[in-house]
mmCIF file with all atom_site columns, N, CA and C in Angstrom:
data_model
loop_
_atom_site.group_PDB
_atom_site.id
_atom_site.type_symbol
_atom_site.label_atom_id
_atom_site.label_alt_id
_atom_site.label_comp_id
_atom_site.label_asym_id
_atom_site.label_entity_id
_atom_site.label_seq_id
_atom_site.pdbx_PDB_ins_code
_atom_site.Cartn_x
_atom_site.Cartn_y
_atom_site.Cartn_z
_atom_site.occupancy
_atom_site.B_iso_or_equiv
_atom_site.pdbx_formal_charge
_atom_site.auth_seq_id
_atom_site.auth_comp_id
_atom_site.auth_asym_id
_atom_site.auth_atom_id
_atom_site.pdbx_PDB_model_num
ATOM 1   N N  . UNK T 1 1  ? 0.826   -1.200 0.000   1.00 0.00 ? 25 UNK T N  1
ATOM 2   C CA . UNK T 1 1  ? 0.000   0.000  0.000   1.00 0.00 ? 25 UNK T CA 1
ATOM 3   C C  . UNK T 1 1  ? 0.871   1.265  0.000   1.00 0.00 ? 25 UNK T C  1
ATOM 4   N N  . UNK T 1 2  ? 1.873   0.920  0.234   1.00 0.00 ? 26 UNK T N  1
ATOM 5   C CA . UNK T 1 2  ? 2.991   1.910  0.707   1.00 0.00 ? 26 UNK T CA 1
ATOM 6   C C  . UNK T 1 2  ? 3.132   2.787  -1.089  1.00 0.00 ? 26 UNK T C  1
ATOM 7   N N  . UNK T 1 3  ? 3.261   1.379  -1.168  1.00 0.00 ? 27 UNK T N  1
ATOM 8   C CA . UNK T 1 3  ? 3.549   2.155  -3.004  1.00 0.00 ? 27 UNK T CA 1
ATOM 9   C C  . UNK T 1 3  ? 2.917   2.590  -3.829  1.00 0.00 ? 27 UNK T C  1
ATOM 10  N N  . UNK T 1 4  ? 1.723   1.784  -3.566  1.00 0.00 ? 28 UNK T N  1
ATOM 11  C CA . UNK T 1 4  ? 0.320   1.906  -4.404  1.00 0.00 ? 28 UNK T CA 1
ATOM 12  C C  . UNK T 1 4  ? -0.061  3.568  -4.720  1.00 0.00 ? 28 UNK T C  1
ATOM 13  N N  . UNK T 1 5  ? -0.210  3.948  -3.293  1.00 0.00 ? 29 UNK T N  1
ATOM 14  C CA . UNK T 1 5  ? -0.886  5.160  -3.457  1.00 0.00 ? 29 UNK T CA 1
ATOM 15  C C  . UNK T 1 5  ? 0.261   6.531  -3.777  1.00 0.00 ? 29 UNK T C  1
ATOM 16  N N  . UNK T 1 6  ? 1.304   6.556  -3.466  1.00 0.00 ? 30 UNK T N  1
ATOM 17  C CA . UNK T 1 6  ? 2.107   7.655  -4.066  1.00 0.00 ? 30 UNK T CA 1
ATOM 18  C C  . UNK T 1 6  ? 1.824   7.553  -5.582  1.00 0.00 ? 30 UNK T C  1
ATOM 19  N N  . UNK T 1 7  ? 1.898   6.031  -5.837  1.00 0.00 ? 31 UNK T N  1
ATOM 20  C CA . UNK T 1 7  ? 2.089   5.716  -7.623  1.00 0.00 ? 31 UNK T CA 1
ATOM 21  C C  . UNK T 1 7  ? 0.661   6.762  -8.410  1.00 0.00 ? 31 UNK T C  1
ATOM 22  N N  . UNK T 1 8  ? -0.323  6.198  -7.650  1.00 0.00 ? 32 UNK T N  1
ATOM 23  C CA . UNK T 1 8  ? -1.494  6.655  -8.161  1.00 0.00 ? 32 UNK T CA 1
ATOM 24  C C  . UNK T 1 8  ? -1.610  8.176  -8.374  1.00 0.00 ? 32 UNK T C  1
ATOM 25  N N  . UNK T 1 9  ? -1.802  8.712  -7.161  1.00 0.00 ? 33 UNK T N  1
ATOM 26  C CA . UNK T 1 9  ? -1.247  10.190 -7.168  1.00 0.00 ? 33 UNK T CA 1
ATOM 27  C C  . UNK T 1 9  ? -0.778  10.922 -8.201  1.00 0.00 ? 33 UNK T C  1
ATOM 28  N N  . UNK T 1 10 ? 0.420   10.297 -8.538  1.00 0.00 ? 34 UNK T N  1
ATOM 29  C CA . UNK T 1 10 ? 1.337   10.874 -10.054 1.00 0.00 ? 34 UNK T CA 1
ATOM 30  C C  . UNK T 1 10 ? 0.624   10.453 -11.109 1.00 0.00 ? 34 UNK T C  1
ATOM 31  N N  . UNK T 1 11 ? 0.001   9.279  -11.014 1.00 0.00 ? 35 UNK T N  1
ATOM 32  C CA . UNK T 1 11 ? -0.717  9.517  -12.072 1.00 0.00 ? 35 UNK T CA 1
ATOM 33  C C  . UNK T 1 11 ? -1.548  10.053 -12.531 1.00 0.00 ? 35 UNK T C  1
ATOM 34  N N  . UNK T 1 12 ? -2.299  10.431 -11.394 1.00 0.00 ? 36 UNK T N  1
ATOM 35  C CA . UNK T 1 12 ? -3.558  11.132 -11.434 1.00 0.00 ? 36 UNK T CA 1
ATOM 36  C C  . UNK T 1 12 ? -2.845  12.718 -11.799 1.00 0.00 ? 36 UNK T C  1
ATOM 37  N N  . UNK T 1 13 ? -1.815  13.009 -11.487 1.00 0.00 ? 37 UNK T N  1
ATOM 38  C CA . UNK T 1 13 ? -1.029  14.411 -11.607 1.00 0.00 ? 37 UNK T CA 1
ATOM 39  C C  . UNK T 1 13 ? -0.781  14.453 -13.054 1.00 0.00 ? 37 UNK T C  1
ATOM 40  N N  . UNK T 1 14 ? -0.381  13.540 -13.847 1.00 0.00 ? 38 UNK T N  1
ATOM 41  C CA . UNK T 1 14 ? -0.144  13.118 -15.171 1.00 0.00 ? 38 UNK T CA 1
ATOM 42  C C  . UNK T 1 14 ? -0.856  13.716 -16.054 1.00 0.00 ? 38 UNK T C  1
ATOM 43  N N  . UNK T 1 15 ? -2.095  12.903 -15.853 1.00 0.00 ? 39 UNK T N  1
ATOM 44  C CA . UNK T 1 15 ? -3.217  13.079 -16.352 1.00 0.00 ? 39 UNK T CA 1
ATOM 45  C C  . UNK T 1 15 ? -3.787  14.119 -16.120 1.00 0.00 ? 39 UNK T C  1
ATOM 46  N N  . UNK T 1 16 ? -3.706  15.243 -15.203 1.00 0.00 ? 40 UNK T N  1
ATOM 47  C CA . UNK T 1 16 ? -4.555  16.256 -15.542 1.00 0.00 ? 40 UNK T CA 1
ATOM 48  C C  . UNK T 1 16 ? -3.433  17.197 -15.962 1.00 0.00 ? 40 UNK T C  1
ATOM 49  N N  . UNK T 1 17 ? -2.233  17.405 -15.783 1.00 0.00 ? 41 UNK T N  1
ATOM 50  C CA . UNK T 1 17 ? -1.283  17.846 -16.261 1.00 0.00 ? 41 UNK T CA 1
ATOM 51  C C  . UNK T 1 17 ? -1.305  17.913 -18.135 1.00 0.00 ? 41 UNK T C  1
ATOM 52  N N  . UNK T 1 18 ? -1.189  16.952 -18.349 1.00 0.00 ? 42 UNK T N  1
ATOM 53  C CA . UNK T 1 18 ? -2.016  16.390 -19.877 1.00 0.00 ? 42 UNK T CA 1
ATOM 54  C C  . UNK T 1 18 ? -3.296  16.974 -20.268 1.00 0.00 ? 42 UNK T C  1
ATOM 55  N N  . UNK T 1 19 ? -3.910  17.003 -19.243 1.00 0.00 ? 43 UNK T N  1
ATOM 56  C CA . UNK T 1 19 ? -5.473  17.545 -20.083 1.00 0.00 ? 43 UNK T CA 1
ATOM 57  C C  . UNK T 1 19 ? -5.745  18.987 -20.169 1.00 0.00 ? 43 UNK T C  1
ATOM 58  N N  . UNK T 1 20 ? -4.705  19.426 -18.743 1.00 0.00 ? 44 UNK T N  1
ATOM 59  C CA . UNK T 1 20 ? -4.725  20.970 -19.297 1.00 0.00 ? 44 UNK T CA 1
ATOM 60  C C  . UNK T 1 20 ? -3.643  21.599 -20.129 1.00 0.00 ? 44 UNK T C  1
ATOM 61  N N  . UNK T 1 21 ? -2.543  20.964 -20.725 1.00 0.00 ? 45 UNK T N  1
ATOM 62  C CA . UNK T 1 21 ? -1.689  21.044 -22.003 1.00 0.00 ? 45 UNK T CA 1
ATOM 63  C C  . UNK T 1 21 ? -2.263  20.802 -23.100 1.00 0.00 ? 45 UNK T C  1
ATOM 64  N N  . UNK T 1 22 ? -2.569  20.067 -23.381 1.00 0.00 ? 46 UNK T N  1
ATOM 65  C CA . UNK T 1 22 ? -3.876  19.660 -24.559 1.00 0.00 ? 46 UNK T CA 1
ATOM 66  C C  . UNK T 1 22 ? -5.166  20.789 -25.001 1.00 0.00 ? 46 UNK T C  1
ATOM 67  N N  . UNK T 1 23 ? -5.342  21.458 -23.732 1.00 0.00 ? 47 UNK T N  1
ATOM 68  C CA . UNK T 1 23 ? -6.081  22.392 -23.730 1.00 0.00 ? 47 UNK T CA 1
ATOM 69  C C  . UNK T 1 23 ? -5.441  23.711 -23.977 1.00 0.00 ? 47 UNK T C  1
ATOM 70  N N  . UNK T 1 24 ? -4.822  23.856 -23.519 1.00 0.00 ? 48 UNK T N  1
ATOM 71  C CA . UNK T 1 24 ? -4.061  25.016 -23.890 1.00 0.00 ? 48 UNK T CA 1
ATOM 72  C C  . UNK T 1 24 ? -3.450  25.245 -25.504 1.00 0.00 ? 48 UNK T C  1
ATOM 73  N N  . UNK T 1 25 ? -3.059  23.994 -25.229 1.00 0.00 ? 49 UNK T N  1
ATOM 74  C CA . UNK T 1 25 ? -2.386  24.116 -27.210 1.00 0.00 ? 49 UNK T CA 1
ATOM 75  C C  . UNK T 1 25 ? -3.705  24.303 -27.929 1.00 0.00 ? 49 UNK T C  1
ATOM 76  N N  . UNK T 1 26 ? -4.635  23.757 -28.031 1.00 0.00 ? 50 UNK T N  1
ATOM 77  C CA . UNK T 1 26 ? -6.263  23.742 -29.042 1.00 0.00 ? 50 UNK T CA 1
ATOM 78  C C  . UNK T 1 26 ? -6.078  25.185 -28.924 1.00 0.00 ? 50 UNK T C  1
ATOM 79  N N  . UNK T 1 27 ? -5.705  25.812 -27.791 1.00 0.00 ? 51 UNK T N  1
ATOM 80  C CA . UNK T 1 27 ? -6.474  27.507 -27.550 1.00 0.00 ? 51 UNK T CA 1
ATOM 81  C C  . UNK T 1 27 ? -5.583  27.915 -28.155 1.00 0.00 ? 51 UNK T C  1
ATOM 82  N N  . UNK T 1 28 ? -4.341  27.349 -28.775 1.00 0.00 ? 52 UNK T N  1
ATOM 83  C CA . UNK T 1 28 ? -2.984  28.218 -28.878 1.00 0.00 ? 52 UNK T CA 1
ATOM 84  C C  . UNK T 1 28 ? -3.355  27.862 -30.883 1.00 0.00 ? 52 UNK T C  1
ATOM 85  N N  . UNK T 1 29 ? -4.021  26.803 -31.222 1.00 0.00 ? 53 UNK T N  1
ATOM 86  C CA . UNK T 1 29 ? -4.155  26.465 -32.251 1.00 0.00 ? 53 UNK T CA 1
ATOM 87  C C  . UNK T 1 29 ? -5.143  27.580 -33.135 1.00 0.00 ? 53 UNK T C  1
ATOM 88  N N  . UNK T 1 30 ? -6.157  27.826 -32.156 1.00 0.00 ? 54 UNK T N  1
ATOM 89  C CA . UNK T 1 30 ? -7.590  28.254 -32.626 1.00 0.00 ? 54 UNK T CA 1
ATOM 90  C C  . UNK T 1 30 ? -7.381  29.709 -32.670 1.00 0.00 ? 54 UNK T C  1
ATOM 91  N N  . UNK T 1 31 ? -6.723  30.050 -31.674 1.00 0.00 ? 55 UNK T N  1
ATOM 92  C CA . UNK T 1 31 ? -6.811  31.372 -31.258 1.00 0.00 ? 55 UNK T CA 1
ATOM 93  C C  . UNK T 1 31 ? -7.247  31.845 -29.648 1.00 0.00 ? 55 UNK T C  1
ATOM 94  N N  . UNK T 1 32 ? -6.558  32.350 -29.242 1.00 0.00 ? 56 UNK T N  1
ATOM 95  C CA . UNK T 1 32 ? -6.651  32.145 -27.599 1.00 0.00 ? 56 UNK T CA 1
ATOM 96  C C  . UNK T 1 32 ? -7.641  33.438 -27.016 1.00 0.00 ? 56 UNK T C  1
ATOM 97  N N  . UNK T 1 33 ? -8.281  34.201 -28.031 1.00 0.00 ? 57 UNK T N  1
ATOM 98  C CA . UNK T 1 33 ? -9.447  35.036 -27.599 1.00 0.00 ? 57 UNK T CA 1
ATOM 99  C C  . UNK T 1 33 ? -10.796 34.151 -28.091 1.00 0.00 ? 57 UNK T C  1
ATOM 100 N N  . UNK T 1 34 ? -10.526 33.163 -29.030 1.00 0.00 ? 58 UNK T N  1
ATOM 101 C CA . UNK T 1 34 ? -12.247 32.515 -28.938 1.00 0.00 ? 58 UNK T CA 1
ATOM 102 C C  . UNK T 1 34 ? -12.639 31.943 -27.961 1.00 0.00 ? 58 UNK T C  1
ATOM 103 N N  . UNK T 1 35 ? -11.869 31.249 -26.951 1.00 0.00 ? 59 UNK T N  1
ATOM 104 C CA . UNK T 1 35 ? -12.269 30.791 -25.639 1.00 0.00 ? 59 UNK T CA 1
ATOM 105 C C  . UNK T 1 35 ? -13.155 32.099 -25.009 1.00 0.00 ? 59 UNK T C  1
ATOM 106 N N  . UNK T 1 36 ? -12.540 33.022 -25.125 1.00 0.00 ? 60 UNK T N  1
ATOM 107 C CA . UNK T 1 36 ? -12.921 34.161 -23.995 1.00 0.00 ? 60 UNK T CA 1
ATOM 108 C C  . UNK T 1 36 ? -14.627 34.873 -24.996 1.00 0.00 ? 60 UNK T C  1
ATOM 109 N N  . UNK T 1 37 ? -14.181 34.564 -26.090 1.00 0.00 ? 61 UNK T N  1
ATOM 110 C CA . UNK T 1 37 ? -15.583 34.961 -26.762 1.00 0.00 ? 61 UNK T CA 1
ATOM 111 C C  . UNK T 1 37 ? -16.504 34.116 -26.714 1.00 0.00 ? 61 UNK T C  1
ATOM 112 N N  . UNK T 1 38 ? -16.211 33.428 -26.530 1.00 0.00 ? 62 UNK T N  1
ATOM 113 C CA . UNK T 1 38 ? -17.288 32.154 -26.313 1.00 0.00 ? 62 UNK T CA 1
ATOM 114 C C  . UNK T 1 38 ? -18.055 31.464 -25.044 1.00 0.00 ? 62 UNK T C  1
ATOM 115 N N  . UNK T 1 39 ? -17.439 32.465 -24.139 1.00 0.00 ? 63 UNK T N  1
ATOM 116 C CA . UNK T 1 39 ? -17.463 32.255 -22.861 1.00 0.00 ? 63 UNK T CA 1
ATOM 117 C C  . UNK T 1 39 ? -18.634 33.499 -22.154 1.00 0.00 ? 63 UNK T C  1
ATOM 118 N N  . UNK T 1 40 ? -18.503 34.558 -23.062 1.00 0.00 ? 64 UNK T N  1
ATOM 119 C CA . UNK T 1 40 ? -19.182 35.437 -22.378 1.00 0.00 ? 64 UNK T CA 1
ATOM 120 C C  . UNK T 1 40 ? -20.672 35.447 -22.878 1.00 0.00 ? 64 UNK T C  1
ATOM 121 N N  . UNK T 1 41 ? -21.675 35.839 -22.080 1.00 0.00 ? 65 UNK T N  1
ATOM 122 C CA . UNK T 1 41 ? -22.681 35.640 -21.624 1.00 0.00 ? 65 UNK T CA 1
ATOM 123 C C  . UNK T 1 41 ? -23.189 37.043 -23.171 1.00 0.00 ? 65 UNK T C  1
ATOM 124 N N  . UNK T 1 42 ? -23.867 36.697 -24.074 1.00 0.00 ? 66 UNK T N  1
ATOM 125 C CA . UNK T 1 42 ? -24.734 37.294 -25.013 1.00 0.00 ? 66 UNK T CA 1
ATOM 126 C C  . UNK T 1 42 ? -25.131 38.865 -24.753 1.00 0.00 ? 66 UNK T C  1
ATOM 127 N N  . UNK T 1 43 ? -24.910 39.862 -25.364 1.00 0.00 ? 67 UNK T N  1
ATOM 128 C CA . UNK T 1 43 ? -25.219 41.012 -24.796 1.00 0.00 ? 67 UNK T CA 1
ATOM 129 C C  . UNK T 1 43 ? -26.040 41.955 -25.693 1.00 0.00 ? 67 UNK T C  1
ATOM 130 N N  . UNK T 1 44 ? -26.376 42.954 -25.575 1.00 0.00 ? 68 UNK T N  1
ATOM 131 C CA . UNK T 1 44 ? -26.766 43.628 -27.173 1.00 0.00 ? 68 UNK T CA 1
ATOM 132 C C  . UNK T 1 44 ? -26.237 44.052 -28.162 1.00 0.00 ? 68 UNK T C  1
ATOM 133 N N  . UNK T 1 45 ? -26.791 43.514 -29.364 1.00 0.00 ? 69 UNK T N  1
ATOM 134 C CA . UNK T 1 45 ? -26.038 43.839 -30.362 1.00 0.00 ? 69 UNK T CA 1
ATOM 135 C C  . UNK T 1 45 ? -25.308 45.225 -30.810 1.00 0.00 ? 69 UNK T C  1
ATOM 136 N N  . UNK T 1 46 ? -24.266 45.712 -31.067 1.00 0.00 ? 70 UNK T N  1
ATOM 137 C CA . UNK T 1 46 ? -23.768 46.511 -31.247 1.00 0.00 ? 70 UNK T CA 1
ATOM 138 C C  . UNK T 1 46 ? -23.204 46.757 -32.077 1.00 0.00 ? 70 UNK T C  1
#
């Protein structure tokens, strides 16, 4: 058990480490203001 759970840990660190790199590059791919446009709440047209 000793080992088990440090092991897991890192992995679990891995993996979200990974998912927010992955994410970041798409934003770095797309353009890193469509996140933020896409995010905001509809307003009047202008």
């Amino acid at each position: 058990m000793n080992y088990v759970t440090p092991g897991l840990m890192a992995m679990m660190g891995m993996n979200i480490a990974m998912a927010v790199g992955s994410g970041v590059n798409e934003d770095f791919k797309k353009g890193v203001m469509d996140r933020f446009r896409r995010c905001r709440s509809p307003g009047p047209p202008s």
